Amino acid sequence: MAETDIPDIVYTKVDEAPELASASLLPVIRTFAAAAGVTVGTRDISLAGRIIAAFPEKLTDAQKQSDDLAWLGNLVKQPEANVIKLPNISASVPQLVAAVKELQSQGYDLPDYPEEPSTDEEKDARARYDAIKGSAVNPVLREGNSDRRAAIAVKKFAQANPHRMGKWTADSKTRVATMGHDDFFSNEKSTRLSGEATVRIEHEAADGTVTVLKEGIKYPSGTVVDATFMSAKSLDAFLAKEIEKTKEEGILWSLHMKATMMKVSDPIIFGHAVKAWLAPVFDKYGDKLAEAGVNPNSGLGDLLARVKAMPEVMEAIEATRAENPPMYMVNSDKGITNLHVPSDVIIDASMPALIRAGGKGWGPDGNEADCVCVIPDSCYAPVYDETIEYFKETGALDPATAGAVQNIGLMAQKAEEYGSHPTTFEIPADGIVRMVTDTGVELHEHKVEKGDIWRSSSARRAPIEDWVKLAIDRQKAEGCEAIFWLDPNRAHDAELIEFVKPILEAEGVADKFEIMAPREATRKTLESIREGKTSIAITGNVLRDYLTDLFPILELGTSAKMLSIVKLMNGGGLFETGAGGSAPKHVQQLMEENHLRWDSLGEFCALGESLKFLADAKGNEKARVLGKAVDAATQGVLDNDKSPSRKVGQPDNRDSHYWFARYWAEALAAQDEDADLKAHFEPIAKALVDHEEAIVSELAAAQGSPADLGGYYHTDAEKTALVMRPSTTLNTIID
């Protein structure tokens, strides 16, 4: 990769609301950056873009796209990398299928997603699609560990303008239900490799037949390698018990999973929940459901669509629903339940929202009620359980006085569970699963039964050591409480502790840190922030993901406004822009009412950090001036309440971009560090101020009617630009 081929900043093209916002914001960024000699390029990591790139032989030259994810995967290993990464779709199977259908309708000759591939061609298509599913992007780009926290301006604004919190009471019936045995936590085994190894995973059936599930897995010396499984029988028994128990309690039943990221294990668990919910229906009509192509892993919505012409099955479903406890709803008005689509209820967004609401979820009657929160695996359930119990005891957190939780997350080089998709399997028959090196050394062995979910994950020495040192740097900068969220009773965590302690001692900072199991760390952290203190949570990959939604949603009302810096291990920088969990609802509103309530504050924060990083990396002092001015503009958007509103007719995302551009230009015109930039932006700032009335009027006039984007997953660029840049006056000034 020649350095001349690389823009100074690469801005990712993604999906849904963040991508629509880019159509409005990116022209502003490019215009302002050009004044400092900074180039801003784009690379397409959207779901549609990745699908198109996977089948070049089937497409016309005009339709073909390069594999931008692979290009970026190479870039993040280079010291000159400077990437602003927006949240992208981590596709569930229903999302992937919908995207393929949309592209086919647009003339792309793509194969259908084969549920049960039989021919070589179908198997090839399935393999390509499987590489796109779930968390396919993040493990490729995250060649560094995560430093995530609220920007100072964002935190101050949240305290001055606290968001609404639901009321917690001691008699709340809301609780977390988890297996506690026969799950991934209890069955986990872990070891650290003393040398490099090539490993295979094999299954030996009861009759002695050995099947290689995966081979050629290469690990460098010092890698922590884990293996574990969840018992399908125990899972089914647990789900059945919780459905009955919830019925007795008279509250809502809900399942909280991560089917988009844990793209093998969690969809299977989700399917078990669908079957448990409709157990009498599957018992009586299992053959008919199979004939109709029902796959419970795809959710209740797909099931209902396939059997709607079978009156006896529909009657049985309604009878079962009537007997079951009421279910937590995604959309009560439209009858969309917790089990309709596996990607609709994602634990790191759904659990914080429920906790913020005082433990309440929406029921099928359109009213809020207490909930049972079913989280089968007990690796992370204790975090949510302890949070709920804490708030029952103490009442809700006050955002006006709450402190802050920062996070240092281990995620580099596919560390931990998010890198485990290729090594997760649904066991085909009773027997034994082993991990064996090419020299015949057995690393792990589990006795398993048909249907069990077995998985392996790993974390390499270099990322672990980098993570600990990053934590030391962050604690030194903050001088506050710092906790490694590691449980010595969990096999994987015990191995990590063996890395952590010697490094802390060698650096002379062991007294600055605590090591606590997640449940205990949760309570300690909540107690600290209730007192207005800052706490640094130093966690593995999955907890990083969960906690950087949980605490920001409690503190700020959203996780989309977090500053997320990935210090790439080879010297580059990756700047992530926050969560995208509510993006689909935003797109729906735009298409119906031409109002986009997506808040680009995360993009603003990432842009400022990216420009300052560029200044350091390439000695471009004009970029530093731009970056400082971005911070001033971000503060201006917050202080003057120019963030998007929720309802049509009110200012939206496009308005916030006007105000951001104006405050940015005004800051550049007012600074005295760079005379050229000052002179360049003085007339731009004046024009943006003088034409405020015209710009605001033109933006307001665009709202109220349906918006045509030319697609959902694969929008038309020209149509999208017309929708997202409706102010001719603003466009003239910017362009």
XYZ file of C-alpha atoms in Angstrom:
735
model
C 0.000 0.000 0.000
C 1.725 3.161 -1.205
C 1.419 6.144 1.117
C 0.391 8.288 -1.879
C -2.740 6.123 -2.230
C -3.908 6.893 1.289
C -6.016 9.954 2.124
C -5.032 11.850 5.252
C -8.344 10.775 6.815
C -10.497 7.840 5.724
C -14.190 8.293 6.563
C -16.186 5.081 6.384
C -19.345 4.668 4.344
C -21.782 2.640 6.428
C -25.546 2.061 6.723
C -28.828 3.484 7.934
C -28.961 6.762 9.880
C -25.188 7.387 10.241
C -24.749 7.050 6.484
C -27.672 9.366 5.739
C -26.129 11.919 8.096
C -22.830 11.591 6.227
C -24.510 12.781 3.028
C -25.072 16.098 4.827
C -21.974 16.316 7.025
C -19.199 14.963 4.795
C -19.350 17.846 2.276
C -18.803 20.250 5.182
C -15.861 18.219 6.489
C -14.208 17.992 3.072
C -14.561 21.714 2.385
C -13.137 22.763 5.737
C -10.366 20.130 5.666
C -9.219 21.190 2.191
C -8.332 24.636 3.558
C -5.678 22.925 5.676
C -4.458 20.716 2.842
C -6.128 17.684 4.414
C -7.625 15.048 2.121
C -10.672 13.061 3.238
C -11.455 9.824 1.411
C -14.199 7.247 1.903
C -14.278 3.471 1.965
C -17.452 1.395 1.864
C -17.964 -1.042 4.748
C -21.762 -1.007 4.532
C -23.640 -4.295 4.481
C -24.683 -3.746 0.856
C -21.155 -2.756 -0.132
C -19.677 -5.869 1.440
C -22.245 -8.076 -0.305
C -21.483 -6.505 -3.679
C -17.736 -6.880 -3.151
C -18.153 -10.589 -2.356
C -19.555 -11.569 -5.808
C -17.577 -9.677 -8.463
C -17.890 -12.426 -11.087
C -21.686 -12.036 -11.158
C -21.801 -8.282 -11.674
C -21.283 -5.786 -14.488
C -18.244 -3.526 -14.456
C -20.484 -0.628 -13.433
C -21.833 -2.609 -10.467
C -18.565 -4.014 -9.134
C -17.019 -2.628 -5.960
C -13.611 -3.160 -4.466
C -13.222 -5.019 -1.182
C -12.868 -1.895 0.939
C -12.964 -3.814 4.213
C -9.868 -5.772 3.184
C -8.176 -2.519 2.111
C -8.952 -0.942 5.465
C -7.815 -4.096 7.254
C -4.398 -3.563 5.676
C -4.422 0.190 6.349
C -5.005 -0.130 10.112
C -1.741 -2.076 10.340
C 0.146 0.922 8.900
C 1.470 3.802 11.048
C -0.178 6.386 8.761
C -3.695 5.027 9.350
C -6.247 7.673 10.370
C -9.756 6.248 10.125
C -13.080 7.672 11.304
C -15.346 4.650 11.698
C -19.092 5.103 11.916
C -21.373 2.343 13.268
C -22.219 -0.226 10.606
C -24.794 -3.012 10.449
C -23.623 -6.239 12.064
C -26.072 -8.302 10.088
C -28.354 -11.006 11.381
C -29.584 -13.515 8.797
C -32.928 -11.685 8.261
C -31.058 -8.415 7.640
C -28.646 -10.110 5.257
C -31.502 -11.741 3.343
C -33.371 -8.422 3.126
C -30.274 -6.636 1.811
C -29.710 -9.317 -0.836
C -33.330 -9.073 -1.986
C -33.080 -5.298 -2.269
C -29.905 -5.522 -4.329
C -31.484 -8.161 -6.566
C -34.446 -5.815 -7.142
C -31.945 -3.152 -8.226
C -30.513 -5.427 -10.908
C -27.642 -7.080 -9.070
C -27.307 -10.734 -10.099
C -26.646 -12.078 -6.630
C -27.458 -15.581 -5.389
C -30.097 -16.092 -2.699
C -28.830 -16.786 0.788
C -28.953 -20.620 1.014
C -30.389 -21.715 4.363
C -29.408 -25.344 3.723
C -26.782 -25.427 0.962
C -26.497 -28.694 -0.944
C -24.613 -27.961 -4.188
C -21.030 -26.735 -4.376
C -22.307 -23.422 -5.749
C -24.696 -22.985 -2.819
C -21.987 -23.927 -0.338
C -19.676 -21.343 -1.891
C -22.382 -18.658 -1.722
C -23.163 -19.560 1.885
C -19.481 -19.302 2.845
C -19.220 -15.849 1.281
C -22.394 -14.652 2.980
C -21.355 -16.129 6.317
C -18.177 -14.032 6.145
C -20.392 -10.920 5.966
C -22.746 -11.800 8.823
C -22.434 -10.523 12.362
C -19.408 -8.635 13.608
C -17.475 -8.980 10.377
C -16.100 -5.429 10.316
C -14.917 -4.630 13.822
C -12.482 -7.533 14.298
C -10.787 -6.562 11.014
C -10.391 -2.864 11.822
C -9.671 -3.023 15.536
C -5.909 -3.512 15.411
C -5.657 -1.702 18.709
C -7.324 -1.520 22.099
C -10.134 0.821 23.046
C -10.014 4.051 25.065
C -13.621 5.159 25.418
C -15.034 8.017 27.514
C -17.378 10.970 27.421
C -15.865 14.151 26.038
C -15.637 16.847 28.712
C -18.103 19.097 26.853
C -20.613 16.261 26.535
C -20.372 15.323 30.212
C -20.776 18.928 31.377
C -23.810 19.380 29.150
C -25.401 16.162 30.442
C -24.973 17.298 34.033
C -26.397 20.744 33.282
C -29.268 19.270 31.264
C -29.995 15.895 32.901
C -32.072 13.430 30.925
C -35.198 11.841 32.343
C -34.733 8.730 34.476
C -37.436 6.249 35.424
C -38.230 5.703 39.073
C -36.834 2.627 40.817
C -38.662 1.201 43.841
C -37.644 -1.462 46.330
C -40.674 -3.586 45.449
C -39.889 -3.757 41.727
C -40.349 -7.276 40.381
C -37.859 -6.739 37.577
C -35.036 -9.251 37.740
C -32.379 -10.995 35.700
C -32.644 -14.735 35.037
C -29.522 -16.664 34.039
C -28.569 -20.329 33.835
C -25.708 -20.367 36.338
C -24.690 -23.896 35.352
C -24.105 -25.920 32.174
C -23.428 -22.646 30.354
C -20.410 -20.943 28.782
C -19.188 -19.600 32.132
C -19.334 -22.868 34.053
C -17.862 -25.041 31.290
C -14.999 -22.749 30.297
C -11.418 -24.014 30.126
C -8.430 -21.818 29.351
C -4.696 -22.177 28.811
C -1.755 -20.013 27.804
C 0.442 -21.387 25.008
C 4.133 -21.662 25.803
C 5.015 -21.625 22.110
C 3.371 -21.011 18.751
C 0.918 -23.678 17.676
C -1.327 -24.775 14.844
C -4.552 -26.256 16.178
C -7.490 -28.268 14.915
C -10.917 -28.676 16.486
C -12.353 -32.171 16.147
C -15.522 -33.965 17.159
C -15.439 -37.647 18.050
C -18.883 -39.246 17.940
C -19.998 -42.039 20.256
C -19.189 -44.619 17.550
C -15.619 -43.359 17.281
C -16.092 -41.379 14.056
C -13.857 -38.282 14.092
C -14.901 -35.153 12.193
C -12.581 -32.165 11.911
C -14.686 -29.068 12.600
C -11.863 -26.654 11.811
C -8.156 -26.989 11.215
C -5.125 -24.831 10.572
C -5.838 -22.368 13.399
C -2.532 -20.601 14.057
C -1.706 -19.039 17.419
C 1.513 -17.221 18.358
C 3.329 -17.965 21.599
C 1.661 -16.566 24.700
C -1.873 -16.720 23.309
C -4.655 -17.419 25.809
C -6.891 -20.073 24.211
C -10.328 -20.826 25.659
C -12.953 -23.478 24.991
C -16.417 -23.923 26.437
C -19.958 -25.036 25.628
C -23.579 -24.493 26.589
C -25.813 -27.511 27.163
C -28.860 -27.425 24.884
C -30.889 -29.605 27.264
C -30.110 -27.357 30.208
C -30.888 -24.271 28.129
C -34.309 -25.656 27.157
C -35.099 -26.592 30.746
C -34.039 -23.148 31.945
C -36.182 -21.348 29.358
C -39.249 -23.473 30.115
C -38.833 -22.874 33.850
C -38.500 -19.108 33.409
C -41.603 -18.886 31.207
C -43.658 -20.631 33.894
C -42.090 -18.615 36.708
C -42.749 -15.336 34.892
C -46.376 -16.321 34.371
C -46.737 -16.806 38.116
C -45.130 -13.429 38.792
C -47.506 -11.630 36.432
C -44.827 -9.574 34.690
C -43.310 -9.327 31.209
C -40.982 -11.993 29.822
C -37.994 -10.813 27.787
C -34.867 -12.276 26.187
C -31.714 -10.180 25.802
C -29.080 -11.417 23.363
C -26.376 -10.243 20.952
C -27.414 -12.173 17.858
C -25.731 -9.690 15.522
C -22.255 -9.929 17.049
C -22.308 -13.497 18.420
C -23.456 -14.590 15.011
C -23.330 -18.362 15.578
C -24.084 -18.927 19.256
C -26.720 -16.289 20.004
C -28.986 -16.920 16.997
C -29.089 -20.579 18.072
C -29.946 -19.606 21.652
C -32.566 -17.214 20.269
C -34.054 -20.108 18.281
C -34.252 -22.220 21.431
C -36.222 -19.376 23.045
C -38.666 -19.227 20.120
C -39.230 -22.992 20.400
C -39.618 -22.784 24.175
C -42.173 -19.980 23.828
C -44.188 -21.977 21.306
C -43.403 -25.431 22.746
C -46.950 -26.865 22.335
C -47.016 -25.663 18.719
C -43.670 -27.242 17.846
C -44.649 -30.448 19.677
C -47.852 -30.832 17.659
C -47.002 -29.250 14.307
C -43.219 -29.642 14.104
C -43.341 -31.505 10.794
C -45.621 -28.919 9.181
C -43.423 -26.099 10.417
C -40.356 -27.800 8.952
C -42.151 -28.294 5.624
C -42.961 -24.577 5.602
C -39.260 -23.788 5.958
C -39.525 -22.490 9.507
C -36.178 -21.877 11.196
C -36.773 -20.716 14.788
C -33.371 -19.000 14.715
C -34.874 -16.479 12.280
C -37.484 -15.411 14.797
C -41.205 -15.350 15.406
C -41.815 -12.824 12.637
C -40.457 -15.143 9.945
C -42.352 -18.087 11.460
C -45.687 -16.224 11.397
C -45.152 -15.164 7.800
C -44.615 -18.788 6.766
C -47.641 -20.264 8.560
C -50.213 -17.481 8.119
C -52.116 -19.631 5.608
C -52.336 -22.559 8.075
C -55.380 -21.785 10.258
C -54.880 -24.697 12.655
C -51.263 -23.673 13.314
C -52.242 -20.030 13.766
C -54.952 -21.065 16.228
C -52.434 -23.125 18.190
C -50.049 -20.163 18.269
C -52.762 -17.841 19.579
C -53.779 -20.399 22.216
C -50.155 -20.718 23.356
C -49.740 -16.958 23.474
C -52.811 -16.692 25.676
C -51.352 -19.218 28.101
C -47.890 -17.635 28.228
C -46.969 -14.545 30.228
C -47.127 -11.252 28.285
C -43.983 -10.513 26.308
C -41.743 -7.465 26.254
C -42.477 -5.633 23.000
C -40.269 -3.947 20.444
C -43.302 -2.128 19.049
C -46.590 -2.601 20.877
C -48.587 -0.703 18.231
C -47.413 -3.034 15.460
C -47.431 -6.220 17.557
C -43.684 -6.782 17.179
C -42.493 -8.882 20.088
C -39.131 -9.474 21.714
C -38.854 -12.734 19.727
C -39.870 -11.425 16.289
C -36.402 -10.676 14.867
C -33.097 -11.722 16.462
C -31.468 -8.352 15.709
C -34.298 -6.273 17.209
C -33.360 -6.726 20.875
C -29.629 -6.323 21.408
C -28.580 -6.694 25.023
C -26.136 -3.801 25.215
C -28.887 -1.389 24.083
C -32.004 -3.080 25.477
C -30.836 -3.685 29.053
C -29.536 -0.135 29.693
C -32.752 1.316 28.258
C -34.838 -0.885 30.551
C -32.691 0.011 33.579
C -32.830 3.711 32.728
C -36.640 3.418 32.606
C -36.774 2.151 36.199
C -36.863 -1.529 35.223
C -39.863 -1.084 32.965
C -40.514 -2.466 29.493
C -43.418 -2.044 27.098
C -46.030 -4.799 27.131
C -48.465 -5.916 24.402
C -51.154 -3.672 25.915
C -49.013 -0.588 25.269
C -48.309 -0.055 28.963
C -45.046 -0.243 30.908
C -44.503 -3.119 33.317
C -41.811 -4.908 35.306
C -39.835 -7.532 33.392
C -37.956 -10.756 33.725
C -34.744 -10.219 31.746
C -33.594 -13.601 30.475
C -29.835 -13.658 29.798
C -28.982 -17.371 29.543
C -25.185 -17.250 29.814
C -23.911 -16.193 33.230
C -20.611 -14.697 32.011
C -22.115 -11.205 31.910
C -25.602 -11.497 33.405
C -24.279 -10.592 36.897
C -23.471 -7.059 35.702
C -27.099 -6.349 34.849
C -28.388 -8.293 37.852
C -26.248 -6.299 40.266
C -27.189 -3.005 38.594
C -30.899 -3.781 39.006
C -30.491 -4.879 42.607
C -28.422 -1.781 43.391
C -31.066 0.591 42.029
C -33.808 -1.262 43.888
C -31.869 -0.512 47.057
C -30.795 3.051 46.322
C -33.184 4.501 43.738
C -32.274 5.802 40.304
C -28.995 7.547 39.496
C -29.099 11.348 39.203
C -27.424 12.370 35.909
C -26.976 15.930 37.200
C -24.493 14.787 39.836
C -23.309 11.403 38.549
C -19.639 10.856 37.906
C -18.249 9.172 34.808
C -17.161 5.672 33.829
C -14.359 5.463 31.300
C -13.398 2.206 29.621
C -10.150 0.630 28.506
C -11.160 -2.391 26.436
C -9.162 -5.386 25.244
C -10.156 -5.944 21.622
C -7.065 -5.818 19.394
C -6.404 -8.620 16.901
C -9.842 -10.212 17.401
C -9.340 -10.619 21.129
C -11.927 -12.700 23.001
C -15.432 -13.680 22.015
C -16.000 -11.360 19.066
C -13.250 -13.190 17.222
C -14.783 -16.604 17.918
C -17.360 -16.948 15.130
C -15.274 -19.318 12.964
C -14.688 -21.514 16.003
C -18.273 -21.830 17.266
C -20.306 -24.932 16.398
C -23.681 -26.521 17.021
C -22.717 -30.082 17.909
C -24.080 -32.654 15.415
C -24.036 -35.720 17.702
C -23.196 -36.897 21.213
C -19.484 -37.285 21.740
C -16.332 -35.330 22.585
C -14.906 -32.077 21.207
C -11.164 -31.575 21.418
C -8.665 -28.872 20.565
C -5.439 -30.578 19.473
C -2.150 -29.089 18.250
C -0.404 -30.317 15.120
C 2.130 -31.993 17.416
C -0.621 -33.996 19.120
C -0.910 -31.968 22.327
C -4.491 -31.810 23.577
C -5.377 -28.285 24.752
C -9.019 -28.779 25.729
C -11.659 -31.509 25.777
C -15.405 -31.439 26.495
C -17.973 -34.182 26.589
C -20.952 -32.864 24.614
C -24.416 -33.841 23.432
C -26.216 -33.228 20.166
C -27.359 -29.616 19.877
C -24.906 -28.222 22.424
C -23.202 -24.958 21.440
C -19.411 -25.263 21.644
C -17.029 -22.380 21.061
C -13.402 -21.357 21.368
C -11.926 -17.882 21.551
C -8.491 -16.432 22.104
C -6.503 -13.362 23.083
C -2.908 -12.830 22.020
C -0.047 -11.771 24.259
C 0.772 -8.473 22.473
C -2.788 -7.060 22.652
C -3.101 -8.091 26.312
C 0.144 -6.363 27.248
C -0.805 -3.279 25.222
C -4.195 -3.213 27.000
C -2.617 -3.231 30.459
C -0.194 -0.454 29.514
C -3.009 1.605 27.996
C -4.879 1.237 31.297
C -1.794 2.430 33.202
C -1.555 5.520 30.967
C -5.244 6.337 31.365
C -5.156 5.940 35.159
C -2.083 8.176 35.336
C -3.860 10.845 33.261
C -7.012 10.725 35.395
C -5.586 9.851 38.836
C -8.844 8.103 39.710
C -10.227 4.698 40.667
C -9.283 2.001 38.152
C -10.646 -1.548 38.202
C -9.768 -4.601 36.124
C -13.130 -6.382 35.739
C -11.756 -9.918 35.974
C -13.193 -12.883 37.855
C -10.553 -15.290 39.219
C -13.270 -17.985 39.212
C -13.637 -17.722 35.442
C -11.004 -19.699 33.555
C -10.232 -17.049 30.914
C -10.087 -14.200 33.424
C -7.733 -16.171 35.648
C -5.275 -16.391 32.748
C -5.538 -12.638 32.109
C -4.860 -11.908 35.779
C -1.566 -13.761 35.361
C -0.615 -11.135 32.747
C -1.990 -8.125 34.613
C -0.369 -8.501 38.031
C 3.285 -8.775 36.905
C 2.971 -5.771 34.580
C 1.401 -3.594 37.276
C 4.091 -4.629 39.729
C 6.908 -4.067 37.227
C 5.580 -0.586 36.503
C 5.264 0.165 40.221
C 1.545 0.942 40.028
C -0.087 -2.141 41.572
C -1.497 0.008 44.371
C -3.360 2.182 41.831
C -5.554 -0.661 40.562
C -8.072 -3.177 41.856
C -9.006 -6.538 40.338
C -12.654 -7.439 40.917
C -15.202 -9.892 39.502
C -17.834 -8.143 37.324
C -20.601 -8.301 39.951
C -18.465 -6.687 42.639
C -16.946 -4.225 40.177
C -20.453 -3.183 39.094
C -21.491 -2.234 42.613
C -18.196 -0.483 43.395
C -18.452 1.543 40.184
C -22.083 2.505 40.745
C -21.239 3.640 44.271
C -18.366 5.748 42.924
C -20.318 7.534 40.230
C -23.227 8.148 42.604
C -20.692 10.160 44.620
C -19.708 12.098 41.492
C -16.368 10.337 41.031
C -14.705 8.997 37.892
C -14.002 5.267 37.565
C -12.022 3.487 34.859
C -13.394 0.075 33.909
C -10.652 -2.072 32.352
C -12.384 -4.943 30.621
C -12.326 -7.623 28.009
C -13.951 -7.221 24.629
C -17.558 -8.147 25.346
C -17.741 -6.264 28.631
C -16.210 -3.290 26.821
C -19.138 -3.382 24.429
C -21.744 -3.821 27.151
C -20.384 -1.279 29.639
C -19.813 1.444 27.051
C -23.554 1.392 26.503
C -24.729 0.755 30.069
C -22.942 3.580 31.857
C -23.232 6.246 29.127
C -26.973 5.601 28.790
C -27.351 6.075 32.548
C -25.046 9.107 32.667
C -25.773 10.850 29.351
C -29.007 9.287 28.121
C -27.199 7.862 25.091
C -24.032 5.991 24.155
C -23.785 7.669 20.738
C -21.950 10.695 22.162
C -18.924 8.871 23.538
C -15.374 9.650 22.514
C -13.928 6.370 21.243
C -10.229 6.276 20.411
C -8.505 3.109 19.247
C -4.749 3.495 19.495
C -3.666 1.116 16.766
C -0.766 -1.065 17.780
C 1.402 -0.049 14.807
C 0.977 3.666 15.454
C -2.153 4.686 13.561
C -5.467 5.901 14.917
C -9.030 4.634 14.599
C -11.738 7.001 15.821
C -15.136 5.409 16.382
C -18.311 7.432 16.603
C -20.609 5.651 19.027
C -23.572 3.321 18.931
C -26.036 2.752 16.102
C -28.657 0.654 17.850
C -31.541 3.073 17.277
C -30.577 3.871 13.709
C -33.317 1.748 12.013
C -36.076 3.717 13.755
C -34.441 6.930 12.612
C -34.412 5.801 8.986
C -38.049 4.759 9.187
C -38.997 8.220 10.455
C -36.992 9.910 7.700
C -38.657 7.823 4.991
C -42.129 8.556 6.405
C -41.722 12.202 7.469
C -38.362 13.440 6.095
C -37.105 14.086 9.630
C -33.787 12.570 10.748
C -33.218 12.715 14.488
C -29.813 11.009 14.378
C -27.339 13.026 16.455
C -23.912 13.430 14.828
C -22.216 14.536 18.033
C -20.173 11.340 18.010
C -18.930 12.201 14.534
C -18.002 15.704 15.688
C -15.984 14.324 18.606
C -14.211 11.762 16.413
C -13.401 14.393 13.779
C -11.726 16.684 16.295
C -9.561 13.861 17.639
C -8.721 12.665 14.121
C -7.524 16.122 13.055
C -5.382 16.556 16.173
C -3.931 13.066 15.681
C -3.140 14.009 12.060
C -1.354 17.146 13.238
C 0.890 15.071 15.495
C 1.458 12.319 12.949
C 2.247 14.513 9.926
C 3.275 17.807 11.471
C 0.306 19.625 9.931
C -0.322 22.482 12.354
C -3.250 23.733 10.279
C -4.970 20.412 11.013
C -4.444 21.055 14.732
C -6.117 24.468 14.411
C -9.023 22.789 12.608
C -9.267 20.182 15.358
C -9.358 22.769 18.147
C -12.049 24.645 16.260
C -14.075 21.419 15.960
C -14.041 21.202 19.757
C -15.311 24.794 19.977
C -18.035 24.037 17.409
C -19.113 20.924 19.305
C -19.335 22.964 22.492
C -21.395 25.537 20.603
C -23.873 22.941 19.369
C -24.345 21.711 22.939
C -24.410 25.075 24.704
C -26.925 26.544 22.271
C -29.128 23.433 22.156
C -28.669 22.833 18.447
C -28.782 19.041 18.580
C -31.550 17.285 16.607
C -35.053 17.072 18.039
C -37.228 13.984 17.882
C -40.395 15.239 16.180
C -41.151 16.279 12.616
C -41.300 20.043 12.205
C -38.552 20.554 14.762
C -34.850 21.025 13.873
C -33.222 17.756 12.856
C -29.830 16.319 11.925
C -29.444 18.636 8.929
C -30.038 21.706 11.071
C -27.390 20.551 13.537
C -24.905 20.276 10.656
C -25.604 23.876 9.647
C -24.948 25.066 13.184
C -21.835 22.877 13.467
C -20.464 24.346 10.218
C -21.282 27.855 11.389
C -19.678 27.469 14.819
C -16.667 25.768 13.228
C -16.214 28.614 10.750
C -16.693 31.213 13.464
C -14.070 29.550 15.646
C -11.592 29.470 12.758
C -12.309 33.104 11.916
C -11.781 34.116 15.541
C -8.495 32.242 16.205
C -5.087 33.890 15.840
C -2.850 30.819 15.460
C -3.053 30.662 11.671
C -3.597 33.838 9.647
C -4.325 32.000 6.385
C -7.121 29.933 7.934
C -8.455 33.021 9.669
C -8.651 34.937 6.403
C -10.117 31.972 4.548
C -12.944 31.354 7.003
C -13.940 34.930 7.841
C -16.163 35.306 4.738
C -17.547 31.771 5.157
C -18.509 32.489 8.776
C -20.097 35.782 7.766
C -22.110 34.122 4.992
C -23.351 31.398 7.338
C -24.458 34.030 9.857
C -25.988 36.433 7.317
C -28.016 33.682 5.599
C -29.255 31.968 8.762
C -32.927 32.756 8.125
C -32.862 31.459 4.543
C -30.968 28.288 5.468
C -33.151 27.417 8.442
C -36.294 28.047 6.368
C -35.099 25.849 3.512
C -34.231 23.033 5.917
C -37.617 23.282 7.645
C -39.484 23.281 4.343
C -38.032 19.878 3.457
C -39.781 18.142 6.358
C -43.241 16.592 6.552
C -43.510 14.437 3.437
C -42.122 10.950 2.677
C -38.507 10.895 1.522
C -37.338 8.754 -1.402
C -33.845 7.366 -0.821
C -33.973 4.809 -3.628
C -33.450 1.965 -1.164
C -32.824 1.103 2.465
C -29.628 -0.942 2.538
C -28.392 0.383 -0.812
C -29.635 3.921 -1.257
C -29.327 5.993 -4.421
C -26.557 8.565 -3.930
C -28.240 11.342 -5.917
C -31.630 10.870 -4.250
C -30.018 10.739 -0.829
C -28.079 13.955 -1.505
C -31.301 15.724 -2.506
C -32.955 14.596 0.731
C -30.039 15.332 3.039
C -28.876 18.611 1.442
C -32.153 20.480 0.826
C -30.816 24.003 1.476
C -29.547 25.552 -1.756
C -28.240 28.529 0.199
C -26.164 26.369 2.557
C -24.904 24.192 -0.289
C -23.726 27.249 -2.231
C -21.721 28.518 0.744
C -20.196 25.123 1.529
C -19.480 24.022 -2.035
